């Protein structure tokens, strides 16, 4: 039992069962015991590895894609570079190194990092030290000023809390978390009217589950509003699919799947991103690209050529590691197909390179 288990059990005793979204928020961001607030979850010794931690090529190619979009949009003399959930700062640092030689890009930028975790904010300071005068940290995108916005988010939306609804013979019921014999357990709430679930769920058969991510749609809408009004572009990468009708809540601890209720605050809790939900939210204000898988996005951005250039300067051992990192990012049975991407860009413009 973790410290959070006791807290959750006593809260449920007092106020009744909680939604999966409330559970995720407490587990990930509780100020004292939350997964992201209290520790360093990344790397081979941590619980999981993200694409920028696999290879510098990931950040380099995405940085260049955003910089090219900035050029294509007439190189606005002031713009905002945003990263949602910057982790260890690796992705931003690789993006900045790759774009250093693009005339005017760094002079025009101001960098805004949306990061909820005080521990990770400290970690991000070091790889970004040379840009200290341009860096700002905020808790949410709302706090970022308006202006042309070039935004990247990798494995951010999957951390946002989802609510889950199951279709049963009674109709739609929300999946809740309750206390059973001193332990956390799932239960279904009372039957809800059809209008309680989004339209996309109306025709689903009994047994289906849908997940809604209100926090994610709010962020997608805000991104699109900024891009629609001031220009810019956003690239969102995550695991998930255009849509899903299954329970995707998952917990990872030390690179292994564990029960999402077993280690609250000590395992990474995520849900697959439902890209159609984000696209629908963004659609009112900006254009949204089709869905691309990570392998074809990176291929279109020139990962093969970049990998070859980097390999030229490497010894045999380093080359071997480099090759397996390349495979990890692009192979269909590794990150290549599980991870997907969309771009948001102005209705009057063209999508960023790669889309
Ligand atoms: N983008 C990084 C890290 C992904 S992990 C990479 O690719 O390596 C998720 C990141 O999002 C962490 O930095 C975490 O602290 C942050 N995060 C999670 N939920 C958040 C929220 N609601 N608001 C702001 N940051 C959040």
CSV table of C-alpha atoms and ligand atoms in Angstrom, one decimal:
chain,number,residue,atom,x,y,z
A,1,UNK,CA,0.0,0.0,0.0
A,2,UNK,CA,1.4,3.4,-0.9
A,3,UNK,CA,0.9,6.6,1.1
A,4,UNK,CA,-1.5,7.7,-1.5
A,5,UNK,CA,-3.6,4.5,-1.2
A,6,UNK,CA,-4.5,5.4,2.4
A,7,UNK,CA,-5.3,9.0,1.4
A,8,UNK,CA,-7.5,7.9,-1.5
A,9,UNK,CA,-9.3,5.3,0.7
A,10,UNK,CA,-10.1,7.8,3.3
A,11,UNK,CA,-11.3,10.4,0.8
A,12,UNK,CA,-13.6,7.8,-0.8
A,13,UNK,CA,-15.0,6.9,2.6
A,14,UNK,CA,-15.8,10.5,3.2
A,15,UNK,CA,-17.1,11.6,-0.2
A,16,UNK,CA,-17.9,8.5,-2.1
A,17,UNK,CA,-16.5,6.9,-5.2
A,18,UNK,CA,-14.4,9.0,-7.5
A,19,UNK,CA,-14.1,9.2,-11.3
A,20,UNK,CA,-11.0,7.8,-13.1
A,21,UNK,CA,-10.1,11.4,-14.0
A,22,UNK,CA,-10.0,12.4,-10.4
A,23,UNK,CA,-8.0,9.4,-9.5
A,24,UNK,CA,-5.5,10.1,-12.3
A,25,UNK,CA,-5.1,13.7,-11.3
A,26,UNK,CA,-4.4,12.8,-7.7
A,27,UNK,CA,-2.0,10.0,-8.6
A,28,UNK,CA,0.0,12.1,-11.1
A,29,UNK,CA,0.0,15.5,-9.5
A,30,UNK,CA,-0.8,15.3,-5.8
A,31,UNK,CA,1.6,18.0,-4.4
A,32,UNK,CA,3.2,15.7,-1.9
A,33,UNK,CA,2.9,12.2,-3.3
A,34,UNK,CA,2.0,12.6,-7.0
A,35,UNK,CA,4.0,10.6,-9.6
A,36,UNK,CA,5.3,13.6,-11.5
A,37,UNK,CA,5.5,16.0,-8.5
A,38,UNK,CA,7.9,13.9,-6.4
A,39,UNK,CA,10.3,12.1,-8.7
A,40,UNK,CA,12.3,11.6,-11.8
A,41,UNK,CA,10.4,9.0,-13.8
A,42,UNK,CA,12.4,8.9,-17.0
A,43,UNK,CA,15.4,7.0,-18.4
A,44,UNK,CA,16.5,3.4,-18.3
A,45,UNK,CA,16.6,3.4,-14.5
A,46,UNK,CA,13.2,5.1,-14.3
A,47,UNK,CA,9.8,3.8,-15.3
A,48,UNK,CA,9.8,4.5,-19.0
A,49,UNK,CA,11.8,6.0,-21.9
A,50,UNK,CA,10.4,8.6,-24.3
A,51,UNK,CA,11.4,9.2,-27.9
A,52,UNK,CA,13.6,12.2,-27.3
A,53,UNK,CA,15.5,10.2,-24.6
A,54,UNK,CA,16.0,7.4,-27.2
A,55,UNK,CA,17.8,9.6,-29.8
A,56,UNK,CA,18.7,13.3,-30.4
A,57,UNK,CA,17.3,12.9,-34.0
A,58,UNK,CA,13.7,13.1,-32.7
A,59,UNK,CA,14.1,16.6,-31.3
A,60,UNK,CA,16.3,17.8,-34.1
A,61,UNK,CA,13.8,16.8,-36.9
A,62,UNK,CA,10.8,18.3,-35.0
A,63,UNK,CA,12.7,21.5,-34.2
A,64,UNK,CA,13.6,21.9,-37.9
A,65,UNK,CA,10.0,21.2,-38.9
A,66,UNK,CA,8.7,24.0,-36.7
A,67,UNK,CA,11.4,26.4,-37.8
A,68,UNK,CA,10.6,25.7,-41.4
A,69,UNK,CA,6.9,26.5,-40.7
A,70,UNK,CA,8.1,29.7,-39.1
A,71,UNK,CA,10.0,30.6,-42.3
A,72,UNK,CA,7.0,29.6,-44.5
A,73,UNK,CA,4.8,31.9,-42.4
A,74,UNK,CA,7.0,34.9,-43.1
A,75,UNK,CA,9.4,34.5,-40.1
A,76,UNK,CA,7.5,36.7,-37.6
A,77,UNK,CA,10.0,38.8,-35.7
A,78,UNK,CA,8.6,37.8,-32.3
A,79,UNK,CA,7.1,34.4,-31.6
A,80,UNK,CA,6.4,32.0,-28.7
A,81,UNK,CA,8.0,28.5,-28.7
A,82,UNK,CA,5.9,26.3,-26.4
A,83,UNK,CA,6.5,22.8,-25.1
A,84,UNK,CA,3.8,21.0,-23.1
A,85,UNK,CA,5.3,18.6,-20.5
A,86,UNK,CA,9.0,19.0,-21.3
A,87,UNK,CA,10.1,16.1,-19.1
A,88,UNK,CA,13.9,16.3,-18.7
A,89,UNK,CA,14.2,19.1,-21.2
A,90,UNK,CA,15.9,16.8,-23.8
A,91,UNK,CA,13.4,17.5,-26.6
A,92,UNK,CA,13.6,21.3,-26.3
A,93,UNK,CA,17.4,21.2,-26.0
A,94,UNK,CA,17.7,19.1,-29.2
A,95,UNK,CA,15.2,21.3,-31.0
A,96,UNK,CA,17.2,24.4,-30.0
A,97,UNK,CA,20.5,23.0,-31.0
A,98,UNK,CA,19.2,22.0,-34.4
A,99,UNK,CA,17.6,25.4,-35.1
A,100,UNK,CA,20.6,27.5,-34.0
A,101,UNK,CA,21.8,28.0,-37.5
A,102,UNK,CA,18.5,29.3,-38.9
A,103,UNK,CA,19.0,33.0,-39.2
A,104,UNK,CA,16.8,35.0,-36.9
A,105,UNK,CA,14.9,32.1,-35.3
A,106,UNK,CA,16.5,32.2,-31.9
A,107,UNK,CA,16.5,36.0,-31.8
A,108,UNK,CA,12.7,36.1,-32.4
A,109,UNK,CA,11.7,33.4,-29.9
A,110,UNK,CA,10.6,33.4,-26.3
A,111,UNK,CA,10.4,29.9,-24.8
A,112,UNK,CA,7.4,28.9,-22.6
A,113,UNK,CA,7.5,25.5,-20.8
A,114,UNK,CA,4.2,24.2,-19.5
A,115,UNK,CA,5.3,22.0,-16.6
A,116,UNK,CA,3.3,21.0,-13.5
A,117,UNK,CA,6.2,19.3,-11.7
A,118,UNK,CA,8.5,21.4,-9.6
A,119,UNK,CA,11.1,18.6,-9.6
A,120,UNK,CA,11.1,18.4,-13.4
A,121,UNK,CA,11.3,22.2,-13.7
A,122,UNK,CA,14.6,22.1,-11.9
A,123,UNK,CA,15.8,19.2,-14.1
A,124,UNK,CA,14.9,21.2,-17.3
A,125,UNK,CA,17.0,24.2,-16.2
A,126,UNK,CA,20.3,22.5,-16.8
A,127,UNK,CA,20.1,21.3,-20.5
A,128,UNK,CA,18.5,24.7,-21.3
A,129,UNK,CA,20.9,26.8,-19.3
A,130,UNK,CA,22.3,28.8,-22.3
A,131,UNK,CA,18.7,30.0,-23.1
A,132,UNK,CA,18.0,31.0,-19.5
A,133,UNK,CA,17.1,34.6,-20.4
A,134,UNK,CA,14.4,33.4,-22.8
A,135,UNK,CA,12.8,30.7,-20.5
A,136,UNK,CA,9.5,30.9,-18.7
A,137,UNK,CA,7.7,28.1,-16.7
A,138,UNK,CA,4.0,28.0,-16.3
A,139,UNK,CA,1.5,25.5,-14.9
A,140,UNK,CA,-0.8,25.6,-17.9
A,141,UNK,CA,-1.2,27.0,-21.5
A,142,UNK,CA,-3.6,29.6,-20.3
A,143,UNK,CA,-0.7,31.5,-18.7
A,144,UNK,CA,1.3,31.8,-21.9
A,145,UNK,CA,0.9,35.2,-23.6
A,146,UNK,CA,-0.8,35.5,-27.0
A,147,UNK,CA,1.3,35.7,-30.2
A,148,UNK,CA,2.4,33.5,-33.1
A,149,UNK,CA,2.8,30.1,-31.3
A,150,UNK,CA,5.0,27.2,-32.4
A,151,UNK,CA,4.2,24.3,-30.1
A,152,UNK,CA,5.4,20.8,-29.5
A,153,UNK,CA,3.9,18.2,-27.2
A,154,UNK,CA,5.3,14.7,-26.9
A,155,UNK,CA,3.7,12.3,-24.5
A,156,UNK,CA,1.8,15.1,-22.8
A,157,UNK,CA,-1.8,14.4,-23.7
A,158,UNK,CA,-1.6,10.8,-22.5
A,159,UNK,CA,-1.0,12.1,-18.9
A,160,UNK,CA,-4.2,14.1,-18.9
A,161,UNK,CA,-7.1,12.6,-16.9
A,162,UNK,CA,-9.8,10.7,-18.7
A,163,UNK,CA,-13.3,9.7,-17.6
A,164,UNK,CA,-14.5,6.3,-18.7
A,165,UNK,CA,-18.0,5.1,-19.6
A,166,UNK,CA,-19.1,1.5,-20.2
A,167,UNK,CA,-22.2,0.5,-22.2
A,168,UNK,CA,-24.0,-2.2,-20.3
A,169,UNK,CA,-27.5,-3.6,-20.5
A,170,UNK,CA,-28.6,-0.7,-18.3
A,171,UNK,CA,-27.2,1.9,-20.7
A,172,UNK,CA,-24.1,4.0,-20.2
A,173,UNK,CA,-22.4,3.8,-16.8
A,174,UNK,CA,-19.3,5.7,-15.6
A,175,UNK,CA,-16.5,3.6,-14.3
A,176,UNK,CA,-15.6,4.8,-10.8
A,177,UNK,CA,-13.0,4.0,-8.2
A,178,UNK,CA,-14.3,2.9,-4.8
A,179,UNK,CA,-13.1,1.2,-1.6
A,180,UNK,CA,-13.7,-2.6,-1.3
A,181,UNK,CA,-12.5,-4.4,1.8
A,182,UNK,CA,-9.9,-1.8,2.5
A,183,UNK,CA,-8.5,-1.8,-1.0
A,184,UNK,CA,-9.2,0.3,-4.1
A,185,UNK,CA,-11.5,-1.3,-6.7
A,186,UNK,CA,-13.4,-0.4,-9.8
A,187,UNK,CA,-17.2,-0.1,-9.9
A,188,UNK,CA,-19.8,1.2,-12.4
A,189,UNK,CA,-21.9,4.2,-11.4
A,190,UNK,CA,-25.6,4.6,-12.0
A,191,UNK,CA,-27.0,4.4,-15.5
A,192,UNK,CA,-26.8,7.7,-17.4
A,193,UNK,CA,-28.9,9.3,-20.1
A,194,UNK,CA,-27.7,8.8,-23.6
A,195,UNK,CA,-26.8,12.6,-23.8
A,196,UNK,CA,-24.2,12.1,-21.0
A,197,UNK,CA,-21.8,10.5,-23.5
A,198,UNK,CA,-20.4,12.2,-26.7
A,199,UNK,CA,-22.2,11.6,-30.0
A,200,UNK,CA,-19.5,9.3,-31.3
A,201,UNK,CA,-20.5,6.8,-28.6
A,202,UNK,CA,-24.2,6.6,-29.5
A,203,UNK,CA,-24.1,3.5,-31.8
A,204,UNK,CA,-21.6,1.4,-29.9
A,205,UNK,CA,-22.6,-2.1,-28.8
A,206,UNK,CA,-22.9,-3.3,-25.3
A,207,UNK,CA,-19.5,-3.9,-23.6
A,208,UNK,CA,-17.9,-1.0,-25.4
A,209,UNK,CA,-16.0,1.6,-23.3
A,210,UNK,CA,-15.4,5.2,-24.3
A,211,UNK,CA,-12.9,7.6,-22.7
A,212,UNK,CA,-13.3,11.4,-22.7
A,213,UNK,CA,-10.5,13.8,-21.9
A,214,UNK,CA,-12.0,17.2,-21.1
A,215,UNK,CA,-8.6,18.6,-20.1
A,216,UNK,CA,-7.1,17.5,-23.5
A,217,UNK,CA,-9.9,19.0,-25.5
A,218,UNK,CA,-9.6,22.3,-23.6
A,219,UNK,CA,-5.9,22.4,-24.4
A,220,UNK,CA,-6.4,21.5,-28.1
A,221,UNK,CA,-9.0,24.2,-28.4
A,222,UNK,CA,-6.7,26.8,-26.8
A,223,UNK,CA,-3.8,25.8,-29.1
A,224,UNK,CA,-6.0,26.1,-32.2
A,225,UNK,CA,-7.4,29.4,-31.0
A,226,UNK,CA,-3.9,30.9,-30.7
A,227,UNK,CA,-2.8,29.5,-34.0
A,228,UNK,CA,-6.0,30.7,-35.7
A,229,UNK,CA,-5.7,34.2,-34.4
A,230,UNK,CA,-1.9,34.8,-34.4
A,231,UNK,CA,-0.3,32.2,-36.7
A,232,UNK,CA,2.1,29.4,-35.8
A,233,UNK,CA,1.7,25.6,-35.7
A,234,UNK,CA,1.5,22.7,-33.3
A,235,UNK,CA,2.8,19.2,-33.5
A,236,UNK,CA,1.3,16.7,-31.1
A,237,UNK,CA,2.7,13.2,-30.7
A,238,UNK,CA,1.5,10.5,-28.5
A,239,UNK,CA,0.4,7.0,-28.3
A,240,UNK,CA,-3.2,6.4,-29.2
A,241,UNK,CA,-5.3,6.4,-32.3
A,242,UNK,CA,-7.8,8.4,-34.2
A,243,UNK,CA,-10.5,6.9,-31.9
A,244,UNK,CA,-10.8,4.0,-29.5
A,245,UNK,CA,-13.6,2.1,-27.8
A,246,UNK,CA,-11.6,0.2,-25.2
A,247,UNK,CA,-10.3,0.6,-21.7
A,248,UNK,CA,-6.8,2.1,-22.2
A,249,UNK,CA,-6.0,3.2,-18.7
A,250,UNK,CA,-2.5,1.7,-18.0
A,251,UNK,CA,0.1,1.9,-15.3
A,252,UNK,CA,3.8,1.4,-15.9
A,253,UNK,CA,6.4,0.9,-13.1
A,254,UNK,CA,10.0,0.0,-13.8
A,255,UNK,CA,9.2,-0.7,-17.5
A,256,UNK,CA,6.5,-3.2,-16.7
A,257,UNK,CA,2.7,-2.9,-16.8
A,258,UNK,CA,1.1,-3.1,-13.3
A,259,UNK,CA,-2.5,-2.8,-12.1
A,260,UNK,CA,-3.5,0.9,-12.3
A,261,UNK,CA,-4.9,0.7,-8.8
A,262,UNK,CA,-1.9,-1.0,-7.2
A,263,UNK,CA,0.7,1.7,-6.9
A,264,UNK,CA,-1.0,5.1,-6.8
A,265,UNK,CA,1.6,7.9,-7.1
A,266,UNK,CA,4.4,5.3,-7.8
A,267,UNK,CA,3.4,4.1,-11.3
A,268,UNK,CA,3.0,6.2,-14.4
A,269,UNK,CA,-0.7,6.3,-15.2
A,270,UNK,CA,-1.8,7.1,-18.8
A,271,UNK,CA,-4.6,6.6,-21.3
A,272,UNK,CA,-4.3,6.4,-25.0
A,273,UNK,CA,-4.9,9.7,-26.8
A,274,UNK,CA,-8.1,9.9,-28.8
A,275,UNK,CA,-6.8,12.1,-31.6
A,276,UNK,CA,-10.3,12.6,-33.2
A,277,UNK,CA,-11.4,14.2,-29.9
A,278,UNK,CA,-8.5,16.7,-30.1
A,279,UNK,CA,-9.0,17.4,-33.8
A,280,UNK,CA,-12.7,18.1,-33.3
A,281,UNK,CA,-11.9,20.6,-30.5
A,282,UNK,CA,-9.3,22.3,-32.6
A,283,UNK,CA,-11.3,22.3,-35.8
A,284,UNK,CA,-13.4,25.4,-35.0
A,285,UNK,CA,-10.3,27.7,-35.0
A,286,UNK,CA,-7.6,26.1,-37.1
A,287,UNK,CA,-6.8,23.4,-39.7
A,288,UNK,CA,-5.9,19.9,-38.5
A,289,UNK,CA,-3.8,17.5,-40.4
A,290,UNK,CA,-4.6,13.8,-40.9
A,291,UNK,CA,-3.1,11.3,-38.5
A,292,UNK,CA,0.4,10.1,-39.2
A,293,UNK,CA,2.3,7.4,-37.4
A,294,UNK,CA,5.6,8.3,-35.9
A,295,UNK,CA,7.6,6.2,-38.4
A,296,UNK,CA,6.1,7.9,-41.5
A,297,UNK,CA,6.4,11.4,-39.9
A,298,UNK,CA,10.1,10.9,-39.0
A,299,UNK,CA,10.7,9.3,-42.5
A,300,UNK,CA,9.1,12.3,-44.2
A,301,UNK,CA,11.3,14.7,-42.1
A,302,UNK,CA,14.5,12.9,-43.2
A,303,UNK,CA,15.4,10.6,-40.3
A,304,UNK,CA,17.3,8.2,-42.6
A,305,UNK,CA,19.5,10.9,-44.0
A,306,UNK,CA,20.1,12.4,-40.5
A,307,UNK,CA,20.9,9.0,-39.1
A,308,UNK,CA,23.5,8.4,-41.8
A,309,UNK,CA,25.2,11.7,-41.3
A,310,UNK,CA,25.4,11.2,-37.5
A,311,UNK,CA,26.7,7.6,-38.1
A,312,UNK,CA,29.7,8.9,-40.1
A,313,UNK,CA,31.3,10.3,-36.9
A,314,UNK,CA,30.7,7.3,-34.8
A,315,UNK,CA,32.8,4.3,-33.8
A,316,UNK,CA,31.4,0.7,-34.3
A,317,UNK,CA,30.0,0.4,-30.8
A,318,UNK,CA,28.3,3.8,-30.9
A,319,UNK,CA,27.0,3.0,-34.4
A,320,UNK,CA,25.3,-0.1,-33.0
A,321,UNK,CA,23.6,1.9,-30.3
A,322,UNK,CA,22.6,4.5,-32.8
A,323,UNK,CA,21.1,1.9,-35.1
A,324,UNK,CA,19.0,0.3,-32.4
A,325,UNK,CA,17.8,3.8,-31.3
A,326,UNK,CA,16.8,4.4,-34.9
A,327,UNK,CA,14.9,1.2,-34.9
A,328,UNK,CA,13.3,1.9,-31.6
A,329,UNK,CA,11.9,5.2,-33.0
A,330,UNK,CA,10.7,3.8,-36.3
A,331,UNK,CA,10.1,0.1,-36.3
A,332,UNK,CA,6.4,-0.9,-36.5
A,333,UNK,CA,6.7,-3.2,-33.5
A,334,UNK,CA,8.5,-0.6,-31.4
A,335,UNK,CA,7.4,3.1,-31.3
A,336,UNK,CA,6.9,3.5,-35.1
A,337,UNK,CA,3.2,2.7,-35.3
A,338,UNK,CA,2.0,2.9,-31.7
A,339,UNK,CA,2.8,6.6,-31.6
A,340,UNK,CA,0.8,8.9,-33.8
A,341,UNK,CA,1.0,12.6,-34.6
A,342,UNK,CA,-1.2,15.4,-35.8
A,343,UNK,CA,-0.5,19.0,-36.7
A,344,UNK,CA,-2.6,22.1,-36.1
A,345,UNK,CA,-2.0,25.1,-38.4
A,346,UNK,CA,-3.8,28.2,-39.7
A,347,UNK,CA,-6.8,27.6,-41.9
A,348,UNK,CA,-5.2,29.8,-44.5
A,349,UNK,CA,-1.8,28.1,-44.4
A,350,UNK,CA,-0.1,24.8,-45.3
A,351,UNK,CA,0.7,22.0,-42.8
A,352,UNK,CA,4.2,21.8,-41.3
A,353,UNK,CA,6.7,19.6,-43.2
A,354,UNK,CA,6.1,15.9,-42.7
A,355,UNK,CA,2.3,16.2,-42.6
B,1,LIG,N1,7.8,15.5,-23.4
B,1,LIG,C1,8.7,14.7,-22.5
B,1,LIG,C2,8.1,14.2,-21.2
B,1,LIG,C3,6.8,13.4,-21.3
B,1,LIG,S1,6.3,12.9,-19.7
B,1,LIG,C4,9.4,13.7,-23.4
B,1,LIG,O1,9.0,13.4,-24.5
B,1,LIG,O2,10.4,13.1,-22.9
B,1,LIG,C5,5.0,14.0,-19.4
B,1,LIG,C6,5.4,15.4,-19.0
B,1,LIG,O3,4.2,16.2,-18.8
B,1,LIG,C7,6.2,15.6,-17.7
B,1,LIG,O4,7.1,16.6,-17.8
B,1,LIG,C8,5.1,15.9,-16.7
B,1,LIG,O5,5.5,16.5,-15.5
B,1,LIG,C9,4.2,16.8,-17.5
B,1,LIG,N2,2.8,16.9,-17.1
B,1,LIG,C10,1.9,15.9,-16.9
B,1,LIG,N3,0.7,16.3,-16.6
B,1,LIG,C11,0.8,17.7,-16.7
B,1,LIG,C12,-0.2,18.7,-16.5
B,1,LIG,N4,-1.5,18.4,-16.2
B,1,LIG,N5,0.2,20.0,-16.6
B,1,LIG,C13,1.5,20.3,-17.0
B,1,LIG,N6,2.5,19.3,-17.1
B,1,LIG,C14,2.1,18.0,-17.0
